[in-house]
Amino acid sequence: IAVAGTGYVGLSVATLLAQHNEVVAVDVVPEKVAAINDRRSPIRDEYIEKFFAEKRLNLRATLDVAEAYRDADFVVVAVPTNYDNHKDFFDTSLVEQVVKQVVEYNPDATIVIKSTVPVGYTDSVSKKFPSNCILFSPEFLRESRALYDNLYPSRIIVGCTENHKASAEKFALLLKQGALKDDVAVLLMGTTEAEAVKLFANTYLALRVSYFNELDTYAET
């Protein structure tokens, strides 16, 4: 399994999967790659640091995308897609760059997008590369608690087309295998539905923050 991106999403997923699988993490920052190979977490996360120190993980990091993708069965895409408030859209250029590289080096690999993307994005990318299996699996993680939230997930969601249901089930089982929580709900659905679930969850959390800020403003007044 190759994982593109070693932020909170990428590194927590890579650590989770490396308990039972050979995992190669890919990044463009040499210092982050060196840190991971030395079992030093480049991000602050209590459980990642604990696993790096105590667990035998089949995990290494590299700057070489060709070497990482060439033999991978799955490539997890966890690169940044920052929202541009001025242009009013997610910048998905890095996601598409990774997808193109995987298609070039290993067209048989299953691509799993975990980056936050607009609703309908996975479907549009799949139409550009119709022979490839491209899934969308949203994450529900907190900064500094990302691996914990992967070990004890509220649910595992994988979006797929009917043709790629077997690959989606296999990836969901890999996530479930790495989790410590028993009886995790696994939900398979269309890619657009899965993207909507992520959007709705983010919106709900933002709504809660806004609501309590309004209460605070009222109380101060």
mmCIF file of C-alpha atoms in Angstrom, residues 51-136:
data_model
loop_
_atom_site.group_PDB
_atom_site.id
_atom_site.type_symbol
_atom_site.label_atom_id
_atom_site.label_comp_id
_atom_site.label_asym_id
_atom_site.label_seq_id
_atom_site.Cartn_x
_atom_site.Cartn_y
_atom_site.Cartn_z
ATOM 1 C CA PHE A 51 3.106 3.420 17.849
ATOM 2 C CA PHE A 52 6.401 4.610 16.347
ATOM 3 C CA ALA A 53 8.139 3.940 19.660
ATOM 4 C CA GLU A 54 6.465 0.669 20.664
ATOM 5 C CA LYS A 55 5.017 -1.138 17.619
ATOM 6 C CA ARG A 56 6.691 -3.144 14.878
ATOM 7 C CA LEU A 57 5.371 -1.336 11.829
ATOM 8 C CA ASN A 58 6.069 -2.374 8.242
ATOM 9 C CA LEU A 59 6.374 1.273 7.228
ATOM 10 C CA ARG A 60 8.942 3.274 5.341
ATOM 11 C CA ALA A 61 8.901 6.634 3.601
ATOM 12 C CA THR A 62 10.330 7.793 0.279
ATOM 13 C CA LEU A 63 10.599 10.771 -2.049
ATOM 14 C CA ASP A 64 10.498 8.455 -5.100
ATOM 15 C CA VAL A 65 6.899 8.304 -6.357
ATOM 16 C CA ALA A 66 7.678 5.800 -9.119
ATOM 17 C CA GLU A 67 9.252 3.356 -6.682
ATOM 18 C CA ALA A 68 6.359 3.745 -4.234
ATOM 19 C CA TYR A 69 3.504 3.359 -6.724
ATOM 20 C CA ARG A 70 4.949 0.748 -9.080
ATOM 21 C CA ASP A 71 4.215 -2.335 -6.936
ATOM 22 C CA ALA A 72 1.296 -1.034 -4.869
ATOM 23 C CA ASP A 73 -2.051 -2.817 -4.757
ATOM 24 C CA PHE A 74 -3.647 0.289 -3.247
ATOM 25 C CA VAL A 75 -2.571 3.935 -3.399
ATOM 26 C CA VAL A 76 -4.173 6.157 -0.766
ATOM 27 C CA VAL A 77 -4.304 9.828 -1.766
ATOM 28 C CA ALA A 78 -4.075 12.101 1.291
ATOM 29 C CA VAL A 79 -2.588 15.296 -0.155
ATOM 30 C CA PRO A 80 -3.849 18.790 0.811
ATOM 31 C CA THR A 81 -6.917 20.260 -0.912
ATOM 32 C CA ASN A 82 -7.134 23.657 0.726
ATOM 33 C CA TYR A 83 -10.370 25.598 0.249
ATOM 34 C CA ASP A 84 -9.906 28.911 -1.558
ATOM 35 C CA ASN A 85 -12.391 31.429 -0.125
ATOM 36 C CA HIS A 86 -11.786 33.881 -2.954
ATOM 37 C CA LYS A 87 -12.310 31.398 -5.781
ATOM 38 C CA ASP A 88 -14.905 29.431 -3.785
ATOM 39 C CA PHE A 89 -13.570 25.944 -4.547
ATOM 40 C CA PHE A 90 -11.213 23.231 -3.287
ATOM 41 C CA ASP A 91 -7.790 23.147 -4.924
ATOM 42 C CA THR A 92 -7.692 19.533 -6.116
ATOM 43 C CA SER A 93 -4.624 19.917 -8.357
ATOM 44 C CA LEU A 94 -2.408 17.780 -6.085
ATOM 45 C CA VAL A 95 -4.979 14.977 -6.023
ATOM 46 C CA GLU A 96 -5.136 14.903 -9.804
ATOM 47 C CA GLN A 97 -1.337 14.973 -9.994
ATOM 48 C CA VAL A 98 -1.107 11.854 -7.818
ATOM 49 C CA VAL A 99 -3.834 10.071 -9.796
ATOM 50 C CA LYS A 100 -1.987 10.777 -13.055
ATOM 51 C CA GLN A 101 1.271 9.463 -11.590
ATOM 52 C CA VAL A 102 -0.386 6.256 -10.386
ATOM 53 C CA VAL A 103 -2.032 5.708 -13.772
ATOM 54 C CA GLU A 104 1.366 6.218 -15.423
ATOM 55 C CA TYR A 105 3.436 3.962 -13.136
ATOM 56 C CA ASN A 106 0.875 1.350 -12.088
ATOM 57 C CA PRO A 107 -2.433 1.343 -13.987
ATOM 58 C CA ASP A 108 -3.591 -1.775 -12.115
ATOM 59 C CA ALA A 109 -3.484 -0.156 -8.676
ATOM 60 C CA THR A 110 -6.693 0.753 -6.846
ATOM 61 C CA ILE A 111 -6.694 4.473 -6.044
ATOM 62 C CA VAL A 112 -8.386 5.559 -2.806
ATOM 63 C CA ILE A 113 -8.958 9.298 -2.391
ATOM 64 C CA LYS A 114 -9.014 10.382 1.256
ATOM 65 C CA SER A 115 -8.426 14.085 0.639
ATOM 66 C CA THR A 116 -11.457 16.339 1.099
ATOM 67 C CA VAL A 117 -12.875 17.016 -2.376
ATOM 68 C CA PRO A 118 -16.020 18.617 -3.850
ATOM 69 C CA VAL A 119 -19.124 16.475 -4.278
ATOM 70 C CA GLY A 120 -18.905 14.772 -7.674
ATOM 71 C CA TYR A 121 -15.125 15.014 -7.935
ATOM 72 C CA THR A 122 -14.346 11.289 -7.812
ATOM 73 C CA ASP A 123 -16.905 10.606 -10.534
ATOM 74 C CA SER A 124 -15.360 13.271 -12.780
ATOM 75 C CA VAL A 125 -11.826 11.915 -12.248
ATOM 76 C CA SER A 126 -13.042 8.371 -12.923
ATOM 77 C CA LYS A 127 -14.390 9.516 -16.294
ATOM 78 C CA LYS A 128 -10.937 10.874 -17.199
ATOM 79 C CA PHE A 129 -9.361 7.516 -16.349
ATOM 80 C CA PRO A 130 -12.190 5.028 -17.065
ATOM 81 C CA SER A 131 -10.020 1.901 -16.904
ATOM 82 C CA ASN A 132 -8.853 2.586 -13.354
ATOM 83 C CA CYS A 133 -10.524 1.764 -10.053
ATOM 84 C CA ILE A 134 -10.890 5.034 -8.110
ATOM 85 C CA LEU A 135 -12.611 4.984 -4.722
ATOM 86 C CA PHE A 136 -13.418 7.701 -2.193
#
